[in-house]
Structures are given as structure tokens and as C-alpha cells.
Coordinates of C-alpha atoms in Angstrom, one line a residue:
M10 CA 131.5 58.0 162.6
M11 CA 128.3 56.8 161.3
E12 CA 128.9 54.3 158.1
F13 CA 127.7 55.0 154.6
D14 CA 125.2 52.0 154.1
F15 CA 125.5 51.9 150.3
E16 CA 124.0 48.4 149.6
K17 CA 120.8 49.5 151.6
Y18 CA 120.3 53.3 149.5
Y19 CA 121.4 50.3 146.1
D20 CA 118.3 48.4 147.1
Q21 CA 116.0 51.2 147.5
A22 CA 117.2 52.5 143.7
V23 CA 116.6 49.5 142.2
E24 CA 113.2 49.3 143.9
L25 CA 112.4 52.8 142.7
I26 CA 113.6 51.8 139.1
M27 CA 111.3 48.9 139.2
Q28 CA 108.4 50.3 140.5
R29 CA 108.5 54.1 138.1
G30 CA 111.1 52.7 135.8
P31 CA 108.1 51.4 133.6
K32 CA 105.7 54.6 134.0
I33 CA 108.7 56.8 133.4
L34 CA 109.6 55.3 130.0
L35 CA 106.1 55.3 129.4
A36 CA 105.4 58.9 129.8
I37 CA 108.4 59.7 127.9
L38 CA 107.3 57.5 124.9
V39 CA 104.2 59.4 125.7
L40 CA 105.3 62.3 125.2
I41 CA 107.5 62.1 122.0
I42 CA 104.4 60.8 120.3
G43 CA 101.9 63.6 121.2
L44 CA 104.6 66.4 120.5
R45 CA 105.0 64.8 116.7
L46 CA 100.9 64.3 116.7
I47 CA 100.4 68.1 118.0
K48 CA 102.6 68.8 115.1
F49 CA 100.7 66.8 112.6
V50 CA 97.0 68.1 113.9
V51 CA 98.6 71.6 113.5
K52 CA 99.8 71.5 110.3
L53 CA 96.6 69.5 108.9
L54 CA 94.7 72.6 110.6
N55 CA 96.5 75.1 108.4
K56 CA 95.7 72.6 105.5
T57 CA 92.1 72.7 106.1
F58 CA 92.5 76.9 106.2
E59 CA 93.5 77.2 103.4
T60 CA 90.7 75.0 101.3
R61 CA 88.1 76.4 103.2
N62 CA 89.6 80.2 102.7
I63 CA 89.4 81.0 105.9
D64 CA 91.0 84.5 106.8
V65 CA 94.7 84.6 106.6
T66 CA 94.7 86.9 109.5
L67 CA 93.0 84.4 111.8
R68 CA 95.4 81.3 110.3
P69 CA 98.2 81.7 112.7
F70 CA 96.4 83.0 115.8
I71 CA 94.3 80.0 115.8
S72 CA 96.5 77.3 115.2
N73 CA 99.3 79.0 117.7
L74 CA 96.9 79.0 120.4
I75 CA 95.4 75.7 119.5
N76 CA 99.2 74.5 119.5
W77 CA 99.6 76.1 123.0
I78 CA 96.7 74.4 124.4
L79 CA 97.6 70.8 123.2
K80 CA 101.1 70.9 124.4
V81 CA 99.5 72.0 127.8
L82 CA 97.1 69.1 128.3
L83 CA 99.6 66.7 126.9
I84 CA 102.7 68.1 129.8
V85 CA 99.1 67.6 132.2
T86 CA 98.7 64.1 131.1
V87 CA 102.3 63.1 131.5
A88 CA 102.3 64.0 134.6
D89 CA 99.8 62.3 136.1
M90 CA 101.6 59.4 133.9
I91 CA 104.4 59.9 136.2
G92 CA 102.4 60.0 139.4
I93 CA 102.2 63.9 139.9
E94 CA 98.7 63.9 141.0
N95 CA 96.9 66.5 138.8
T96 CA 95.1 68.5 142.1
S97 CA 98.9 69.0 142.9
F98 CA 99.9 70.1 139.2
V99 CA 97.2 72.4 138.3
A100 CA 98.5 74.0 142.2
I101 CA 102.0 74.7 140.9
I102 CA 100.4 75.9 137.6
G103 CA 98.7 78.2 139.0
A104 CA 101.2 79.7 141.4
A105 CA 103.5 79.6 138.8
G106 CA 100.7 81.2 136.4
L107 CA 100.1 83.8 139.0
A108 CA 104.0 84.5 139.1
I109 CA 104.7 84.7 135.7
G110 CA 101.6 87.1 135.2
F111 CA 102.7 89.6 137.8
A112 CA 106.7 89.6 135.9
L113 CA 104.6 89.3 132.2
Q114 CA 101.8 92.3 131.9
G115 CA 103.1 93.4 129.2
T116 CA 103.3 89.8 127.2
L117 CA 99.3 89.2 128.9
A118 CA 98.3 93.1 127.3
N119 CA 99.8 92.1 124.0
F120 CA 97.9 88.7 123.6
A121 CA 94.5 90.5 125.1
G122 CA 95.7 93.0 122.3
G123 CA 95.5 90.5 119.5
V124 CA 92.4 89.2 120.5
L125 CA 90.7 92.3 120.1
I126 CA 92.7 92.8 116.8
L127 CA 91.3 89.6 115.4
I128 CA 87.6 90.8 117.1
F129 CA 87.1 94.3 116.0
K130 CA 89.6 93.9 112.7
P131 CA 90.5 97.3 112.8
F132 CA 93.0 96.0 110.1
K133 CA 94.0 93.1 108.5
V134 CA 96.5 91.3 106.3
G135 CA 97.7 92.8 103.3
D136 CA 96.6 96.3 104.4
L137 CA 98.5 99.5 104.5
I138 CA 98.7 101.1 108.0
E139 CA 100.6 103.8 110.1
G140 CA 100.6 103.0 113.6
Q141 CA 103.2 103.6 116.4
G142 CA 105.3 105.8 114.3
H143 CA 105.3 102.6 111.3
L144 CA 103.8 102.8 107.6
G145 CA 104.1 99.3 106.0
V146 CA 101.7 96.5 104.8
V147 CA 100.6 93.9 107.6
E148 CA 102.2 90.4 106.9
E149 CA 101.3 88.8 109.6
I150 CA 99.1 89.0 112.9
E151 CA 100.4 86.5 115.6
I152 CA 99.1 86.1 119.1
F153 CA 101.5 88.8 120.6
V154 CA 103.2 90.7 118.0
T155 CA 101.8 92.1 114.7
K156 CA 104.6 91.8 111.4
I157 CA 104.7 94.7 109.3
L158 CA 106.8 95.4 106.2
T159 CA 108.0 99.1 105.3
P160 CA 108.3 100.4 101.8
D161 CA 112.1 100.4 102.5
N162 CA 111.6 96.3 102.9
R163 CA 112.0 96.5 106.7
L164 CA 110.0 94.1 108.8
V165 CA 109.1 95.6 111.8
I166 CA 107.5 94.0 114.6
I167 CA 104.9 95.7 116.5
P168 CA 103.5 94.4 120.1
N169 CA 99.4 93.6 119.5
G170 CA 98.5 96.2 123.3
A171 CA 100.3 99.1 122.1
L172 CA 98.3 98.4 118.5
S173 CA 94.8 97.8 120.2
N174 CA 95.3 100.8 122.4
G175 CA 97.2 103.4 120.2
S176 CA 95.9 105.8 117.4
L177 CA 95.8 103.7 114.1
K178 CA 95.6 104.5 110.7
N179 CA 94.3 102.1 108.2
L180 CA 94.8 103.4 104.5
T181 CA 93.6 100.5 102.7
A182 CA 89.9 101.0 104.7
K183 CA 89.0 102.5 102.0
D184 CA 89.0 102.3 98.1
S185 CA 91.2 105.5 97.5
V186 CA 93.7 107.1 99.3
R187 CA 95.4 111.0 99.5
V188 CA 98.8 111.4 98.9
D189 CA 99.9 114.3 100.5
L190 CA 102.6 116.5 98.8
T191 CA 104.4 120.3 99.6
I192 CA 105.6 121.9 96.5
G193 CA 107.4 125.2 97.0
I194 CA 107.2 128.1 93.8
A195 CA 108.9 131.0 94.4
Y196 CA 107.0 134.4 95.1
D197 CA 107.4 136.1 91.9
E198 CA 105.9 133.1 89.7
N199 CA 102.4 133.1 88.5
I200 CA 100.6 130.7 90.8
K201 CA 97.6 130.0 88.5
E202 CA 100.5 128.6 85.9
A203 CA 101.8 126.7 88.4
R204 CA 98.6 125.2 89.1
K205 CA 97.7 124.5 86.0
L206 CA 100.8 122.3 85.3
L207 CA 100.7 120.4 88.3
L208 CA 97.0 119.5 87.7
N209 CA 98.0 118.1 84.6
V210 CA 100.8 115.8 86.4
M211 CA 98.2 114.0 88.0
S212 CA 95.6 113.7 84.9
K213 CA 98.2 112.3 82.8
H214 CA 99.5 109.7 86.0
D215 CA 97.7 106.1 85.0
K216 CA 97.8 105.4 88.7
V217 CA 96.0 108.7 90.0
V218 CA 92.6 108.8 90.1
Q219 CA 89.9 111.6 89.1
D220 CA 87.5 110.9 91.4
P221 CA 88.0 112.5 93.8
A222 CA 89.8 115.1 91.9
P223 CA 92.9 115.9 92.1
F224 CA 93.5 119.2 94.0
V225 CA 96.3 121.8 94.7
G226 CA 95.7 125.0 96.7
V227 CA 97.9 127.4 98.2
S228 CA 98.8 126.0 101.9
E229 CA 101.0 128.4 103.5
L230 CA 102.9 131.9 102.5
A231 CA 106.3 130.8 103.3
D232 CA 109.6 132.9 104.7
S233 CA 111.1 132.0 101.1
A234 CA 108.4 130.2 99.2
I235 CA 104.9 129.9 98.6
N236 CA 103.7 126.3 99.6
L237 CA 100.8 124.4 97.3
A238 CA 99.6 121.7 98.7
V239 CA 99.4 118.9 95.7
R240 CA 96.4 116.2 96.5
P241 CA 96.4 113.5 94.1
W242 CA 94.3 110.1 95.0
C243 CA 94.5 106.7 94.3
N244 CA 94.6 103.2 95.4
P245 CA 96.0 101.9 98.4
A246 CA 98.5 99.9 96.9
D247 CA 99.9 102.1 94.5
Y248 CA 100.6 104.6 96.9
W249 CA 104.1 105.3 97.0
D250 CA 104.2 104.7 93.0
V251 CA 102.2 107.8 93.0
Y252 CA 104.2 109.2 95.9
F253 CA 107.1 109.5 94.0
D254 CA 106.3 110.2 90.6
V255 CA 103.8 112.8 91.1
L256 CA 106.8 114.4 93.1
E257 CA 109.4 113.8 90.3
G258 CA 106.7 115.1 87.4
S259 CA 106.0 118.4 89.3
K260 CA 109.5 119.3 89.3
D261 CA 110.4 118.3 85.7
A262 CA 107.3 120.3 84.6
L263 CA 108.1 123.1 86.7
D264 CA 111.5 123.3 85.2
E265 CA 110.4 122.9 81.8
A266 CA 108.3 126.2 82.3
G267 CA 110.5 128.1 84.0
I268 CA 108.9 128.2 87.3
T269 CA 111.7 128.6 90.1
I270 CA 111.5 125.8 93.2
P271 CA 113.2 128.4 95.9
F272 CA 115.6 127.2 98.4
P273 CA 115.8 129.0 101.8
Q274 CA 117.3 132.1 101.6
R275 CA 118.2 135.3 103.8
D276 CA 118.7 138.9 102.7
V277 CA 121.4 140.4 105.2
H278 CA 121.7 144.6 105.1
L279 CA 125.3 145.8 106.5
Y280 CA 125.1 149.3 108.0
E281 CA 127.8 151.7 108.1
H282 CA 128.3 153.0 111.8
K283 CA 129.4 156.2 112.2
A284 CA 131.1 157.2 115.3

């Protein structure tokens, strides 16, 4: 049975440490200093964005992109110091990138979507948008996702790929936005009187703009009610205030005037069957 030559392998290990040890220690030192320097550069970049009033939509995207580029360059530099050739390292990164690319197709699509959003600017930070079934104010546009704050104060994170490829409503794109409300009155009530009351509610609200003028019209002759389309206009920032206030004010005004807002009902007729 062959004996294990401990002394031989010990000498080889010591020789390897003597040859590579200083390089490895220096590479670790460069890595630590480099990471701290990158953090400082990104922080300085963000301060520069603030002082020069760079679009708040672009700030996190550019800073995150530069952060990752600098880190990749640092890793390549450290690998070269250890003794890994750049050609081999690039080949490894290329092979790994190809495999990762297939596995993360959705993530790459989100990255491309983020770039498209920043180039074409269908919306920006602070806009009120509706997309992918969610309505809210844009809080932040990142490399892969967009964060919006809903009216119930919930943070929704939407992939940029879906936002850039799907349908989207930007309610802040124009100076004013229309609030769509539907209010039903009973069939035996006076439509003109109800319209007058509802227009009066909207004209008195300080956040309802008068140009375009508020509108009230019959939208449907439903099973149990005459449905009136109530359409006030307002600034995008006042959307929810106008929505809730006009809805409540309309109910109060109609109740005060004795106009009935019906609930669904059905007439049932019973017939006696004679044998």
C-alpha cells in the first residue's frame, strides 16, 4: 500500500502560498477598497444628480447601471491580479452569460423594458398611471421594475417588460382628467331636476374644473333605475378627492330633494293554477 507523502505535499503548499499568497492578499485588499470606492462614487453621482436637477426618473436607473458596470470591471481586475487570464475570464463570463440569459429571459425583457420607458417616457415619477390592473402614483422606476403607490397606500411592483409591452393609461399626461361616476335614479323621478342637482354639486366643488365643463346625461335605462353618467373634470392630483366628494355630495343632494336612488328589485306575480 502506497504511503501518503505528507512532507512532499506540505512543501508544495508552502511554495504555492509563497508564490500566490501576496497576490491573493493584494487582490482581496483591492476588492475591499474598490467596493468602498464604488459606493462612494455612486453616492457622489446621486448628489450630483440632485444639484443639477437631473430627472428623478433617470437617477436610480443610471446610478444602478453604473454601480453594476464598475463592480464587473473590479471583478475582472481582481481576477487578473490572482492570475486568471482575461481571455479565460471573459470566456467563462460569456458561457455563463449565455446560460443565464436563457434562464433569465424575463429579467432581460424587464431590463429592455426599463430602457424603453426611460427613452420614450410614457410616464415619469409622480405620474398617476393605470397599468397591468393597478392604478397608482409612480414612486420609482428601477432597472427591472417600476414601483407605484396605490390609493390605499400599498406599494405595487410591476415588471418593466409588462409595462412597456402592455396597454397603459397615464392620467397625468394632460392638465385635466375626467372622473367617471354612475348614479341611478328611479324611473318615476324627474331627470332634468336630478341633472340640475348633480351639476350644482360639481359646480360648488373647489377642485372640479369648469373647463371642460361637468356633464350629466342618461347612460342607461337599466332594469331598476335610470343610470346617469356624472362626469366632473379635475387636476390629476385631485382625482380621488373629486371622486369621493362628488359621489357623497350627489347622494346627499338627491336625498335632500326627495329623489330616490333605487336598489335592485323584482316584481313577482303569483297565479293560481286551477286543476
